[in-house]
C-alpha angles and dihedrals in degrees: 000000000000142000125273102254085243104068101151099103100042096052077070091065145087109275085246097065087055094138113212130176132242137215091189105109126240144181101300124231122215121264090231090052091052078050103058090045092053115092117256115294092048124226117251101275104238106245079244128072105251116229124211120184128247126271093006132095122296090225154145095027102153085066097038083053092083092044103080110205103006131110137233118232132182100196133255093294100047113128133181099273092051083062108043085048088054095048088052093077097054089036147306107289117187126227083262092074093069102058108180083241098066094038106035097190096033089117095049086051091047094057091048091058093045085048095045090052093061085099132158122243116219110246109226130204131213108260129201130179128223108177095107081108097064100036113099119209113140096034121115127174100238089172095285115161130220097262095083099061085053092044087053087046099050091048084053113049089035092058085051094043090050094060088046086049102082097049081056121038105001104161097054122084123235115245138195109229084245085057106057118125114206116255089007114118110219142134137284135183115196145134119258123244112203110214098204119182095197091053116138112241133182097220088065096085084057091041104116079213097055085111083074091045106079116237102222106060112205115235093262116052098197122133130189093233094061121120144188135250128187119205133174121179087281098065144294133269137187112240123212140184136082106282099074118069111198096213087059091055131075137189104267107043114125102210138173113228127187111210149102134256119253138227096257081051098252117132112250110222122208107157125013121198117213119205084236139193102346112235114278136212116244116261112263116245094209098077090060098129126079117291120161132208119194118205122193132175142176101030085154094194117199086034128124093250093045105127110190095190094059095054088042083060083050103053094033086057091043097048090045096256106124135037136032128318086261090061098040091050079058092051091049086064102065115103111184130359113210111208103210113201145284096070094151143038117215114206100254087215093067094050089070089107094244120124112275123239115242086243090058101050097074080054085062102039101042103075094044083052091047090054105043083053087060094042090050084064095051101044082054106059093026146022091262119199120202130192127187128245144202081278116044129087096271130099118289110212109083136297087045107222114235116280103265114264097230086066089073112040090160099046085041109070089069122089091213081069112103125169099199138180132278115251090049124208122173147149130241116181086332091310104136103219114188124171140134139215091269102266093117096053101042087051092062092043084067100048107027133034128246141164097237141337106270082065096062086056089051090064107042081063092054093046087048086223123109098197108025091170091060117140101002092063107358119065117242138157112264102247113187104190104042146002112238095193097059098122097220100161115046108231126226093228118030114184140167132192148224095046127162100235122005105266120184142169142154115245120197120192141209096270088037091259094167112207131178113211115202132191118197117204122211117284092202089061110017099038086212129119124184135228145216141208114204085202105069099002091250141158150209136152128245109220135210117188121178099166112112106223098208 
């Protein structure tokens, strides 16, 4: 078998209309008949009958002219359309031209390619990015200190407690913490300071009682003898009593308490007021059909536990290559997939910030490679998002800038490819999205309990904040003028990645703000992605199983 010496127009083509020749002989037509189906002026007749097999196109004539006694083949998945496209470019020939006769299994090609055109056509919602809030591009670090993002987001919150104030308590006077007056009940607005006793530190290590600190923290690092302290620019005070449990409070939380100081000068607290869930748009009714979004996180790519095999099922599902037409109709509904976080994973060994061994650079690059090449699949079949996470080569400290383009050359090249912030806020048929790559919600898990994780999400949105612990134990950068992670509008869809198991539920506030919180396990361990229907806001997994049970 080999290639017609004119292959510029088949390299066009589908990779099923590749036309090769054939030595094999076959039942010979006349030269008179080749003539009458050529377009006037004929071409020259070859000295030598000309043989087609049977059941594919009669094609490409004006080539297998020049080859005597050979004979001109489509392949086994060559239909009738595949022919007539490739006859327009020599003339028009009419249906005539094809007698049964002459092609044998012409109809039964004619009905595959009715049958294979039968396709689905991916549905597409209207996207709009708002991470105009996290990208830094003015910024610059001119010696500034952390003070002055507090200090923002204590402006900020206290302005907001103050107009929730007189539907709550509206008889009691507001009061700075320089300005309590002991046994008299009255209102403060502060941010909480969490004493804990378990608290990494680096001067530990320094400490000349670090023989008393033990060496192997746990994962959570609450104590029962932890206590809370509020502060405002005028001072600090403890608080007591009984409302207030230290393990459901964190560093970073601006509050409202009703309470009165005591006689050991500690602020004795009896009610406490939350911002609260952020209003809420309504939910737009014109996205009422089913649209689905895929999220997908921790694919750690490059890892032990990698398994390529599992993420290929994914995007070939995704994409509408596997499964029935009943599955790929279903395909053909999603709409958009959010990568969130955490893709490679980088050899720790090679991060030391020595120069790197030309042995060791393919180690570093691979991964990255492997995943632009995934990616490539998926931005062509679909609009992609992708956030960076804790470990991938993007900056650490919070909000986490794009993944740089030239890392994907492949992706790239798509303009459904989008590397996006982290945190991550954007818009689908009027639908508000926010998440992040996780690194909120673990942090809390450290320094604050919970029953489960969705909880913790629940309360970042009541406290209007979407990392609390920042910058106290969460790295971000030390803005001075604003706080880019204030949640001031509540989204329809909340979600967070790189989670051990998939958590969801659907929260309503007071005002009936509706959320869906989302939590996203880790593809790399769990094999499972979750979607979502922008009909109804729910959700289900996709899961991709390549363990053999025997």
């Amino acid at each position: 078998m080999f290639r017609l010496p004119n292959t510029a127009l088949a390299n066009q083509r589908s990779p099923r209309a590749t036309f090769v020749l054939s030595s094999v002989p076959h039942k010979p037509y006349q030269p008179s008949l080749v003539s009458s189906l050529l377009p006037s002026p004929p071409l020259p007749v070859p000295p030598s009958p000309i043989s087609v097999l049977p059941g594919s196109g009669f094609c490409r004539l004006q080539e297998a002219a020049s080859f005597p006694r050979r004979s001109v083949s489509l392949g086994p998945c060559t239909s009738f359309g595949y022919l007539k496209e490739e006859l327009g470019y020599i003339a028009s020939f009419p249906n005539s031209c094809f007698p049964s006769s002459l092609f044998p299994t012409m109809g039964a090609d004619v009905e595959m390619n009715e049958a294979s055109s039968k396709l689905f056509e991916r549905k597409q919602a209207i996207y709009n990015n708002l991470d105009e809030r996290f990208e830094m591009h003015k910024e610059k670090y001119k010696g500034q200190q952390y003070s002055h993002i507090y200090f923002t987001r204590l402006h900020h919150m206290r302005n907001l407690l103050y107009s929730l104030v007189p539907n709550w308590k509206p008889n009691l006077p507001v009061k700075t913490i320089l300005g309590l007056e002991e046994g008299k009940e009255c209102i403060i607005v502060g941010t909480i300071y969490k004493h804990m006793k378990l608290k990494p530190s680096i001067l530990d290590e320094y400490s000349k009682e670090r023989s008393k600190v033990p060496l192997v923290k746990p994962h959570n690092f609450v104590h029962p003898d932890d206590h809370l302290i509020l502060e405002d620019e005028s001072g600090r005070v403890t608080l007591s009593g009984s409302l207030l449990d230290p393990s459901a409070f964190v560093t970073g939380i601006v509050v409202a308490l009703h309470g009165k100081e005591t006689s050991e000068g500690d602020f004795f607290v009896e009610d406490m007021l939350e911002a609260g869930i952020p209003p809420q748009t309504e939910l737009p009714l014109s996205s009422r059909e089913d649209k689905y979004v895929v999220f997908v996180s921790g694919l750690s790519i490059g890892s032990s536990i990698f398994n390529p095999l599992q993420f290929q099922l994914l995007v070939d599902h995704i994409t509408g290559h596997l499964g029935d037409r009943n599955e790929q109709s279903i395909a053909s509904q999603i709409v958009h997939l959010v990568v969130a976080g955490n893709s490679v994973q980088i050899p720790q060994g090679l991060l030391s910030g020595h120069t790197i061994a030309p042995r060791d650079q393919s180690a570093l690059t691979e991964p990255i490679k492997e995943l632009d090449i995934l990616l490539n699949q998926l931005a062509a079949a679909m609009p992609v998002d992708i956030m960076p996470g804790p470990n991938d080569p993007a900056n650490f400290a919070l909000p986490q800038q794009p993944l740089n383009r030239c890392l994907f050359p492949g992706a790239s090249a798509y303009n459904t490819f989008l590397s996006c912030t982290n945190p991550h806020q954007f818009e689908l048929d009027d639908i508000l999205f926010l998440g992040t790559s996780g690194q909120n919600i673990d942090d809390l898990y450290k320094y604050s309990e919970a029953k489960n994780r969705l909880e913790f999400l629940e309360r970042t949105l009541k406290w209007r904040h979407l990392v609390p612990t920042a910058p106290n134990t969460v790295g971000c950068y030390p803005f001075t003028d604003t706080d880019p992670f204030l949640i001031e509008s509540c989204p329809h869809v909340y979600f967070i990645g790189n989670q051990d198991k998939y958590e969801t539920t659907l929260v309503q506030g007071p005002e009936k703000q509706l959320v869906r919180l989302i939590c996203i396990p880790k593809f790399c361990q769990t094999g499972i992605a979750v979607v979502l229907n922008l009909r109804n806001l729910e959700c289900h997994t996709l899961s991709f199983p390549t363990t053999l049970d025997l």
